XYZ file of C-alpha atoms in Angstrom:
668
model
C -11.894 -3.590 17.032
C -11.270 -4.658 20.598
C -13.028 -7.991 20.155
C -10.591 -10.916 20.118
C -11.059 -13.854 17.782
C -12.054 -17.036 19.512
C -11.048 -20.461 18.277
C -10.022 -19.265 14.776
C -9.488 -22.813 13.516
C -12.235 -25.377 13.071
C -10.951 -27.991 15.518
C -13.224 -30.692 14.077
C -11.201 -30.815 10.883
C -8.160 -33.055 10.609
C -5.655 -30.207 10.467
C -1.950 -31.083 10.425
C -0.060 -30.155 13.575
C 2.468 -27.323 13.616
C 3.967 -28.349 16.912
C 7.363 -29.102 15.408
C 10.319 -27.675 17.341
C 10.855 -24.866 14.834
C 7.112 -24.004 14.895
C 7.170 -23.590 11.121
C 3.856 -23.166 9.287
C 5.300 -22.378 5.839
C 8.457 -24.079 4.607
C 9.976 -23.216 1.213
C 13.104 -25.005 0.026
C 15.094 -24.436 -3.188
C 12.027 -23.054 -4.966
C 12.353 -22.328 -8.691
C 9.817 -21.054 -11.192
C 10.424 -20.710 -14.925
C 8.226 -18.831 -17.397
C 9.727 -20.009 -20.654
C 13.285 -18.706 -20.597
C 12.562 -16.278 -17.760
C 13.542 -17.464 -14.284
C 11.134 -15.794 -11.856
C 12.350 -17.600 -8.705
C 15.930 -18.743 -8.261
C 16.128 -21.273 -5.454
C 14.302 -19.499 -2.629
C 14.557 -20.805 0.941
C 12.076 -19.424 3.463
C 10.400 -20.440 6.729
C 7.467 -18.615 8.318
C 6.426 -19.423 11.871
C 2.989 -20.030 13.302
C 1.259 -16.796 14.329
C 3.832 -14.619 12.570
C 3.108 -11.430 10.622
C 5.653 -11.810 7.843
C 6.378 -9.250 5.128
C 7.629 -10.021 1.614
C 9.147 -6.834 0.229
C 10.525 -6.179 -3.232
C 10.122 -4.165 -6.438
C 7.735 -5.091 -9.247
C 8.984 -8.189 -11.025
C 11.016 -9.427 -8.043
C 8.946 -12.624 -7.702
C 6.540 -11.770 -4.860
C 3.300 -12.636 -6.669
C 4.845 -15.830 -8.046
C 5.625 -16.930 -4.475
C 2.024 -16.138 -3.453
C 0.573 -18.015 -6.417
C 2.604 -21.115 -5.564
C 1.715 -20.928 -1.855
C -1.930 -20.338 -2.741
C -1.977 -23.446 -4.918
C -2.722 -21.414 -8.042
C 0.385 -22.638 -9.868
C 3.031 -25.328 -9.540
C 6.697 -24.653 -8.945
C 9.217 -25.725 -11.581
C 11.434 -27.232 -8.891
C 11.786 -27.250 -5.112
C 9.259 -27.503 -2.312
C 6.579 -25.205 -0.927
C 4.792 -26.647 2.084
C 2.037 -25.308 4.315
C 1.319 -27.217 7.508
C 3.717 -29.918 6.236
C 1.528 -30.481 3.168
C 2.296 -29.490 -0.439
C 0.859 -25.989 -0.880
C -1.786 -27.166 -3.356
C -3.030 -29.792 -0.880
C -3.235 -27.201 1.925
C -5.705 -24.905 0.169
C -8.482 -25.783 2.620
C -6.376 -24.194 5.372
C -5.245 -21.150 3.367
C -6.899 -17.797 2.631
C -5.535 -15.870 -0.358
C -6.248 -12.207 -1.077
C -4.880 -11.341 -4.527
C -3.810 -7.951 -5.910
C -6.875 -7.790 -8.124
C -10.225 -6.789 -6.643
C -11.806 -10.122 -5.686
C -15.331 -9.022 -4.736
C -18.546 -8.856 -6.718
C -19.533 -5.168 -6.903
C -23.210 -5.928 -7.606
C -23.555 -8.098 -4.503
C -23.994 -6.695 -1.014
C -21.474 -7.057 1.792
C -23.403 -9.978 3.278
C -23.948 -11.647 -0.102
C -20.226 -11.534 -0.903
C -19.443 -13.238 2.403
C -22.159 -15.854 1.892
C -20.843 -16.619 -1.588
C -17.279 -17.080 -0.299
C -18.572 -19.262 2.517
C -20.360 -21.460 0.005
C -17.233 -21.883 -2.094
C -15.247 -22.887 0.998
C -17.990 -25.266 2.245
C -18.472 -23.459 5.552
C -21.054 -25.413 7.580
C -24.439 -23.682 7.732
C -24.591 -24.020 11.509
C -21.346 -21.997 11.834
C -21.853 -19.406 9.090
C -23.972 -16.921 11.060
C -21.608 -16.881 14.037
C -18.528 -16.437 11.860
C -20.127 -13.798 9.637
C -21.225 -11.763 12.644
C -17.797 -12.087 14.272
C -15.782 -10.944 11.278
C -18.150 -8.163 10.237
C -17.910 -6.744 13.750
C -14.136 -7.143 13.778
C -13.855 -5.226 10.492
C -16.422 -2.615 11.598
C -18.665 -3.562 8.664
C -21.619 -4.845 10.690
C -23.602 -1.654 9.976
C -23.132 -1.979 6.213
C -24.388 -5.513 5.519
C -26.830 -4.383 2.811
C -24.476 -1.969 1.035
C -23.274 -3.056 -2.421
C -19.558 -3.875 -2.480
C -19.110 -1.556 -5.460
C -20.244 1.381 -3.303
C -17.741 0.810 -0.513
C -14.635 2.940 0.003
C -11.251 1.415 -0.813
C -10.549 0.575 2.811
C -13.956 -1.004 3.358
C -13.570 -3.106 0.206
C -10.286 -4.507 1.437
C -11.719 -5.258 4.861
C -14.652 -7.032 3.195
C -12.220 -9.028 1.051
C -10.398 -9.992 4.247
C -13.732 -11.093 5.766
C -14.296 -13.322 2.742
C -10.819 -14.812 3.113
C -11.372 -15.420 6.855
C -14.861 -16.939 6.667
C -13.365 -20.436 6.237
C -11.150 -19.702 9.276
C -7.842 -20.547 7.630
C -4.614 -21.132 9.494
C -2.636 -19.178 6.887
C -3.462 -15.854 5.194
C -1.664 -14.766 2.025
C -2.197 -11.057 1.289
C -0.711 -9.649 -1.921
C -0.559 -5.841 -1.565
C -3.880 -5.684 0.324
C -3.842 -1.942 1.091
C -3.278 -0.511 -2.399
C -5.637 2.450 -2.807
C -6.583 2.355 0.879
C -6.389 5.623 2.799
C -4.098 6.176 5.780
C -6.666 5.674 8.542
C -8.168 2.535 7.004
C -4.662 1.186 6.392
C -3.722 1.538 10.058
C -6.971 -0.167 11.103
C -6.266 -2.956 8.611
C -2.803 -3.598 10.051
C -4.102 -3.574 13.615
C -6.593 -6.235 12.538
C -3.765 -8.335 11.068
C -1.868 -8.077 14.346
C -4.981 -9.310 16.159
C -5.215 -12.315 13.831
C -1.624 -13.331 14.445
C -2.254 -13.100 18.190
C -4.714 -15.953 17.608
C -1.929 -17.977 15.907
C -3.060 -17.335 12.337
C 0.017 -16.998 10.146
C -0.084 -13.939 7.878
C 2.230 -13.360 4.921
C 1.806 -9.955 3.289
C 3.417 -8.192 0.362
C 3.404 -4.402 0.467
C 4.976 -1.638 -1.631
C 4.977 0.634 1.428
C 8.002 0.180 3.676
C 6.313 2.125 6.481
C 3.802 -0.745 6.549
C 6.621 -3.300 6.498
C 7.924 -1.793 9.752
C 4.859 -3.320 11.422
C 5.798 -6.911 10.509
C 7.452 -9.342 12.918
C 9.975 -10.232 10.234
C 10.506 -9.221 6.616
C 12.287 -10.777 3.657
C 13.734 -8.515 0.964
C 13.365 -10.179 -2.431
C 15.034 -8.985 -5.627
C 15.594 -10.675 -8.983
C 13.925 -13.872 -7.792
C 16.150 -14.319 -4.752
C 15.844 -13.581 -1.036
C 18.520 -10.992 -0.302
C 17.988 -10.370 3.419
C 15.638 -11.598 6.112
C 15.091 -10.583 9.722
C 13.129 -8.309 12.039
C 12.923 -4.664 10.929
C 15.063 -3.686 13.928
C 17.730 -6.278 13.098
C 17.870 -5.274 9.430
C 18.260 -1.599 10.339
C 20.971 -2.405 12.866
C 22.820 -4.520 10.300
C 22.809 -1.602 7.847
C 25.703 -0.041 9.733
C 24.593 3.488 8.816
C 22.987 6.400 10.637
C 20.674 9.090 9.300
C 21.348 12.820 9.487
C 18.361 15.095 8.874
C 19.390 18.521 7.582
C 17.031 21.493 7.563
C 18.157 24.599 5.742
C 16.396 27.285 3.652
C 18.672 26.405 0.707
C 17.793 22.788 -0.004
C 18.833 22.572 -3.650
C 22.131 24.325 -3.025
C 22.776 21.957 -0.110
C 21.902 18.897 -2.177
C 24.233 19.950 -4.994
C 27.070 20.430 -2.503
C 26.603 17.014 -0.856
C 25.846 14.731 -3.831
C 29.496 14.544 -4.997
C 30.396 13.032 -1.604
C 28.144 9.980 -2.012
C 30.158 6.754 -1.727
C 33.170 8.744 -0.572
C 34.444 8.674 3.015
C 31.478 8.922 5.386
C 28.454 9.528 3.139
C 26.469 6.626 1.642
C 23.392 8.445 0.304
C 21.811 11.894 -0.045
C 18.051 12.272 -0.511
C 15.985 15.464 -0.699
C 12.502 15.647 0.809
C 10.004 18.500 0.865
C 11.560 20.568 3.642
C 14.781 18.720 4.467
C 17.686 16.598 3.228
C 18.503 13.182 4.650
C 22.066 11.872 4.566
C 23.141 8.324 5.428
C 26.525 8.326 7.173
C 28.786 5.685 8.692
C 29.432 7.699 11.860
C 27.156 10.434 13.216
C 29.859 12.686 14.645
C 32.288 12.466 11.748
C 29.445 12.657 9.234
C 28.077 15.865 10.760
C 31.550 17.449 10.773
C 31.993 16.564 7.107
C 28.552 17.902 6.154
C 28.996 21.195 8.002
C 32.455 21.706 6.564
C 31.201 21.015 3.042
C 28.246 23.379 3.342
C 30.112 26.261 4.976
C 33.084 26.131 2.587
C 31.729 24.779 -0.716
C 28.191 26.184 -0.781
C 28.969 29.207 1.454
C 26.048 28.426 3.774
C 26.352 30.118 7.155
C 26.456 27.666 10.046
C 23.472 29.259 11.798
C 21.285 28.314 8.798
C 22.127 24.607 9.098
C 20.110 22.481 11.526
C 21.342 18.861 11.690
C 19.697 16.134 13.781
C 20.533 12.449 14.080
C 17.731 9.897 13.613
C 17.560 6.132 13.296
C 17.650 4.657 9.780
C 14.422 3.393 8.235
C 13.573 0.143 6.499
C 13.457 2.124 3.256
C 17.114 3.064 3.845
C 17.907 -0.650 4.183
C 15.988 -1.537 1.032
C 17.404 1.173 -1.240
C 20.971 0.634 0.028
C 20.718 -3.067 -0.780
C 19.287 -2.497 -4.240
C 21.854 0.183 -5.014
C 24.569 -2.391 -4.355
C 22.754 -4.813 -6.668
C 22.427 -2.202 -9.405
C 18.657 -2.223 -9.057
C 18.124 1.519 -8.561
C 17.314 3.112 -11.948
C 19.430 6.056 -13.018
C 17.769 9.427 -13.285
C 16.891 10.280 -16.901
C 16.520 14.071 -17.363
C 13.476 15.300 -19.233
C 14.266 16.585 -22.757
C 13.081 20.153 -22.352
C 12.366 22.287 -25.354
C 11.641 25.452 -23.412
C 12.490 27.173 -20.165
C 9.854 28.494 -17.803
C 11.357 31.951 -17.821
C 8.288 33.743 -16.559
C 8.398 31.936 -13.226
C 10.973 31.793 -10.412
C 13.350 28.903 -11.030
C 13.162 26.243 -8.314
C 16.969 26.026 -8.462
C 17.017 29.459 -6.838
C 14.692 28.153 -4.085
C 11.120 29.157 -3.363
C 11.601 32.323 -1.357
C 9.568 35.378 -0.514
C 6.205 35.519 -2.293
C 6.960 33.764 -5.602
C 4.368 33.956 -8.364
C 1.109 32.161 -7.623
C 0.067 29.464 -10.102
C -3.166 28.288 -8.423
C -5.400 30.281 -6.125
C -8.731 29.085 -4.745
C -10.823 31.317 -2.507
C -13.820 30.075 -0.497
C -14.252 27.171 -2.912
C -17.431 25.111 -2.520
C -18.934 22.136 -4.302
C -22.368 20.762 -3.436
C -23.923 17.573 -4.862
C -27.602 17.708 -3.926
C -27.623 17.672 -0.121
C -23.955 16.649 0.108
C -21.372 19.387 0.704
C -18.220 17.818 -0.788
C -15.871 20.841 -0.548
C -16.449 23.548 2.064
C -14.971 27.077 1.883
C -11.575 25.806 0.767
C -8.723 28.299 0.386
C -5.543 27.250 -1.414
C -2.580 28.992 -2.967
C 0.124 27.145 -4.859
C 3.302 28.756 -6.200
C 5.268 28.003 -9.327
C 8.130 25.674 -8.489
C 6.276 24.217 -5.476
C 5.058 20.682 -4.729
C 1.859 20.919 -2.697
C 0.185 17.867 -1.144
C -3.566 17.506 -0.777
C -4.032 14.786 1.833
C -7.167 13.234 3.244
C -9.066 9.999 3.770
C -11.198 8.567 0.966
C -14.188 10.865 0.547
C -12.459 13.932 2.015
C -12.931 15.956 -1.192
C -9.448 15.773 -2.762
C -10.429 14.520 -6.214
C -13.442 16.845 -6.338
C -11.114 19.776 -5.587
C -8.700 18.784 -8.361
C -11.529 18.386 -10.885
C -12.793 21.884 -10.065
C -9.306 23.372 -10.366
C -8.835 21.632 -13.719
C -12.133 22.929 -15.034
C -13.555 19.403 -15.278
C -16.244 20.110 -12.681
C -18.143 23.367 -12.188
C -17.839 25.061 -8.806
C -20.884 25.782 -6.633
C -19.374 29.014 -5.308
C -16.031 30.696 -4.734
C -13.238 31.896 -6.991
C -10.428 30.120 -8.860
C -7.372 31.506 -10.618
C -5.220 29.117 -12.689
C -2.090 30.495 -14.373
C -3.670 33.948 -14.123
C -6.918 32.825 -15.800
C -10.081 33.481 -13.769
C -12.721 33.124 -16.462
C -12.850 30.164 -18.818
C -10.953 27.345 -17.110
C -11.753 25.058 -20.037
C -10.128 27.173 -22.729
C -7.767 25.431 -25.154
C -5.032 27.941 -24.328
C -5.188 27.183 -20.596
C -5.384 23.433 -21.154
C -2.039 23.535 -22.945
C -0.517 24.825 -19.707
C -1.978 22.029 -17.560
C -1.035 18.373 -17.117
C -3.439 16.002 -15.369
C -2.950 12.411 -14.239
C -6.199 11.127 -12.796
C -6.718 8.697 -9.942
C -7.981 6.093 -12.369
C -5.772 4.877 -15.167
C -6.400 7.251 -18.092
C -4.695 5.561 -21.043
C -6.430 3.330 -23.579
C -6.044 -0.359 -22.766
C -6.644 -1.543 -26.329
C -3.925 0.692 -27.777
C -0.244 -0.112 -27.592
C 2.050 1.913 -25.363
C 3.418 3.711 -28.420
C -0.053 4.436 -29.811
C -1.121 5.931 -26.475
C 1.938 8.191 -26.363
C 1.462 9.241 -29.992
C -2.185 10.034 -29.259
C -1.337 12.265 -26.291
C 1.455 13.936 -28.253
C -1.137 14.955 -30.812
C -3.727 16.033 -28.214
C -1.186 18.278 -26.494
C 0.101 19.691 -29.770
C 3.725 18.627 -29.338
C 5.655 19.589 -32.506
C 6.451 16.528 -34.669
C 10.212 17.150 -34.368
C 10.025 16.744 -30.574
C 7.608 13.824 -30.353
C 10.059 10.983 -30.894
C 12.529 12.307 -28.337
C 9.843 12.703 -25.688
C 8.314 9.314 -26.407
C 11.766 7.756 -26.066
C 12.096 9.524 -22.711
C 8.805 8.044 -21.457
C 9.837 4.553 -22.550
C 13.196 5.025 -20.842
C 11.812 6.094 -17.444
C 9.355 3.201 -17.596
C 12.006 0.627 -18.502
C 9.976 -0.267 -21.596
C 12.500 0.262 -24.368
C 11.826 -2.164 -27.243
C 8.459 -3.062 -25.693
C 6.495 -0.100 -26.994
C 4.262 -2.360 -29.120
C 2.788 -4.134 -26.086
C -0.900 -3.502 -25.505
C -1.258 -1.218 -22.498
C -3.628 -3.671 -20.791
C -0.766 -6.194 -20.647
C 1.256 -3.973 -18.302
C 1.276 -4.425 -14.504
C -0.292 -1.556 -12.560
C 3.023 0.048 -11.600
C 4.199 0.280 -15.204
C 0.823 1.657 -16.315
C 1.150 4.452 -13.759
C 4.596 5.347 -15.071
C 3.364 5.504 -18.665
C 0.394 7.648 -17.568
C 2.735 10.043 -15.753
C 4.966 10.334 -18.823
C 1.954 11.044 -21.041
C 0.766 13.807 -18.689
C 4.061 15.764 -18.778
C 5.321 15.376 -22.363
C 3.977 18.820 -23.289
C 5.939 20.502 -20.445
C 2.991 21.845 -18.450
C 3.287 24.900 -16.238
C 0.831 23.344 -13.759
C 0.618 19.621 -13.027
C -2.190 17.805 -11.183
C -1.326 14.307 -9.946
C -4.170 12.389 -8.276
C -2.625 9.408 -6.433
C 0.048 8.882 -9.101
C 1.926 6.149 -7.214
C -0.980 3.949 -6.092
C 0.206 0.347 -6.433
C 3.707 1.404 -7.498
C 6.686 -0.280 -5.822
C 9.193 1.595 -3.670
C 11.819 1.948 -6.406
C 9.323 3.281 -8.932
C 7.966 5.721 -6.318
C 11.491 6.958 -5.679
C 11.904 7.522 -9.433
C 8.476 9.215 -9.639
C 9.489 11.711 -6.993
C 12.835 12.424 -8.624
C 10.890 13.356 -11.750
C 8.277 15.357 -9.832
C 10.979 17.337 -8.029
C 12.834 17.907 -11.297
C 9.730 19.465 -12.849
C 9.192 21.600 -9.745
C 12.782 22.825 -9.804
C 12.248 23.929 -13.362
C 9.262 26.043 -12.391
C 6.247 23.741 -12.660
C 3.577 24.070 -9.960
C 2.523 20.588 -8.811
C -0.557 19.609 -6.820
C -0.452 15.956 -5.720
C -2.645 13.639 -3.671
C -1.346 10.495 -2.003
C -2.242 8.020 0.730
C 1.432 7.275 1.426
C 2.561 9.560 4.222
C 6.244 8.771 3.695
C 6.059 10.176 0.174
C 3.914 13.104 1.323
C 7.090 14.159 3.139
C 8.398 15.056 -0.339
C 5.940 17.952 -0.582
C 7.135 21.473 0.199
C 3.777 22.226 1.797
C 0.587 20.276 2.304
C -2.876 20.485 3.743
C -5.034 17.888 5.477
C -8.674 17.720 4.390
C -11.534 16.305 6.456
C -15.090 16.202 5.091
C -14.257 18.848 2.478
C -12.560 21.237 4.924
C -8.910 22.150 5.376
C -7.908 21.343 8.978
C -4.107 21.799 8.848
C -1.537 23.316 6.495
C 2.240 23.715 6.398
C 5.428 21.785 5.748
C 5.762 18.256 7.101
C 8.034 19.486 9.899
C 5.661 22.319 10.829
C 2.640 20.039 11.008
C 4.441 17.394 13.079
C 5.872 19.948 15.500
C 2.415 21.516 15.956
C 0.878 18.266 17.248
C -0.432 18.456 20.814
C 0.810 16.001 23.412
C 3.415 13.273 22.952
C 3.754 9.964 21.133
C 5.102 7.068 23.218
C 6.464 3.671 22.234
C 5.685 0.929 24.751
C 7.474 -2.401 25.012
C 5.058 -4.753 26.726
C 5.057 -8.397 27.727
C 1.675 -9.274 26.183
C 1.158 -7.229 23.042
C -2.412 -8.008 21.972
C -3.813 -8.068 25.505
C -2.179 -4.711 26.267
C -3.513 -3.263 23.006
C -7.066 -4.422 23.795
C -6.853 -3.126 27.375
C -5.703 0.374 26.419
C -8.260 0.735 23.616
C -11.008 0.089 26.156
C -9.967 3.244 28.049
C -8.412 5.508 25.368
C -9.841 6.704 22.084
C -9.071 3.803 19.708
C -7.060 5.936 17.264
C -4.577 6.760 20.031
C -3.371 3.134 20.296
C -1.752 1.097 17.537
C 0.524 -1.916 17.095
C 3.911 -1.466 15.400
C 5.734 -4.782 15.112
C 6.428 -5.915 18.682
C 5.672 -2.486 20.234
C 2.661 -0.330 21.012
C 2.380 3.329 20.025
C 0.101 5.578 22.072
C -0.692 9.290 21.759
C -1.271 11.218 24.993
C -2.336 14.868 25.193
C -1.208 15.326 28.821
C 1.613 12.809 29.421
C 2.301 13.837 33.022
C -1.239 12.980 34.026
C -2.111 10.259 31.512
C 1.066 8.147 31.409
C 0.724 7.038 35.072
C -2.890 6.136 34.278
C -1.744 3.980 31.344
C 0.801 2.236 33.538
C -1.885 1.627 36.195
C -4.323 0.185 33.628
C -1.769 -2.363 32.477
C -0.685 -3.201 36.014
C -4.294 -3.793 37.135
C -4.681 -6.335 34.334
C -1.352 -8.031 35.198
C 0.111 -6.929 31.868
C 3.845 -6.211 32.147
C 5.132 -2.845 30.904
C 8.829 -3.297 30.179
C 9.827 0.064 28.734
C 8.280 3.423 27.808
C 10.028 5.805 25.409
C 8.825 9.154 24.017
C 9.311 9.305 20.237
C 8.731 11.903 17.539
C 5.425 12.081 15.691
C 5.509 10.667 12.184
C 3.469 12.403 9.496
C 1.057 9.454 9.645
C 0.567 10.031 13.382
C -0.002 13.745 12.774
C -2.467 13.059 9.971
C -4.524 10.567 11.975
C -4.549 12.888 15.003
C -5.696 15.896 12.982
C -8.384 13.911 11.159
C -9.770 12.288 14.298
C -9.804 15.535 16.286
C -11.678 17.167 13.416
C -14.382 14.513 13.463
C -12.877 11.450 11.780
C -12.914 9.968 8.312
C -16.088 9.183 6.408
C -17.067 5.493 6.109
């Protein structure tokens, strides 16, 4: 990871110069694309500079993939210009690497064979292939897995191999369309550090991502919606231009607090109210006046005593910018309540808060699962209450899916005890299955059936009374935005829409216990926001929900969570509890030479402690008083300027990576 790329461009080729005054590598002017009567792009203007890490952010259907297809030379624009290196995009394909959303590797070929095949397609000279292959495999930490079949790699390793294949021709421009979908948190951070290293060598990288935490790491981002660029700038500039601040409220009465504050949205000081697992976040125009208004509202309207209200001011996020913009454009879908036919009277209602010792829905004691010589789950203890959202978080291969399959009765346990909805014997009984909803990691609907046929099938499987089926099917179509399109074949839907249909199918029968295995993988930020509104609504009505996710910002929605490493639980608690329990301190460093400083510090600190975030470095130190002067000395010795050092709060991603690495790291 510390190795720098050398001479990333084949200087013997006649490559157009990018030495123009504006240093522009990609130039898009008045770009239009029509699909029949549908206008996908509506006169886009965009410039991307040489060596820039540029993010294209927007919901599904906004036009991101169309832009990538035009830049990649896959399709022609209807009107306007798209130039790369001052050439029409189609003529610049020899200088462009394009990583599409779909998996672009051959699973039955090895790592080395996939690279060799890509090199052959791109006419890489034989006398340069070995050097390049060795360089990129080492950069991606794949040099020890040359003979492994691509189909047997983890999600993160697959994406790094795909990036190797895109880089083997040493392009000047990389186009990456949602490259980290399905990639775990640790591999995702490594992937983005690699991208930062490429841009340091003046490779231009344009990336689309559904994760706005990732977008924070870009030099600049463009927000695209309805085929038009809405805003463009650095993440810091976009957040500053928002004109809003964020108040984080922690109180034992979250639902009561939310209900008191929601009527104030778009009135006076308050622009938005959002509930997360253990807190409420409020966007306000002025911190002081906003806090006064919030406290007054809670103490008088909801009768909450002031000593139970903890309010802290934090900087807004890029997600705040994105959702505020789309709310103004009418792009945020309205919440559609689930048509319930029954109340979960036997369980504590989430509206009354999860308090002292509510009823337990899931209990696992000393749970083990062994596959031959491989111990996949080791002495795992879990308890999950009705009305609670519990997150099971871990890198790929940590044992999350195996745990869910055992709890669902889909996989026999090796040892231990399980209780599901009070049942300790037959976890595969028809009676118990009617109480459980399960959305698997892989898409579980039938591609060759229409959306309606899939929903009718699951209605029958779950025994939903005929009188209720139509209403619940209409609800699923409504939350998916697929009204009047129910006769489409499911395989025709983009991944995000498929996930929404699968979620709807898994909850139509009103389960008491819901298992969601990476339900939002590949889903855009707006759809994820809607997903979590629905998940929280089910929890508030008494459903116990166990969810896995690789997105740490949405893991914040969980009431409690645990981190798993190699089948073991290494941390448990609310997001706030886990972050506050982290040893040491996280620092943000503003440095004069970003990549050189990053490489220097990783030579002397454990690599996971150092990462690039946009134009800053983040480092984790266990003993800041002793270690921070050492960091400053290391940079000074290498003549690397350190402009500013600021202690900042741990994010959940930082906490997760720290816990996993201290426990022995993620499996390859």
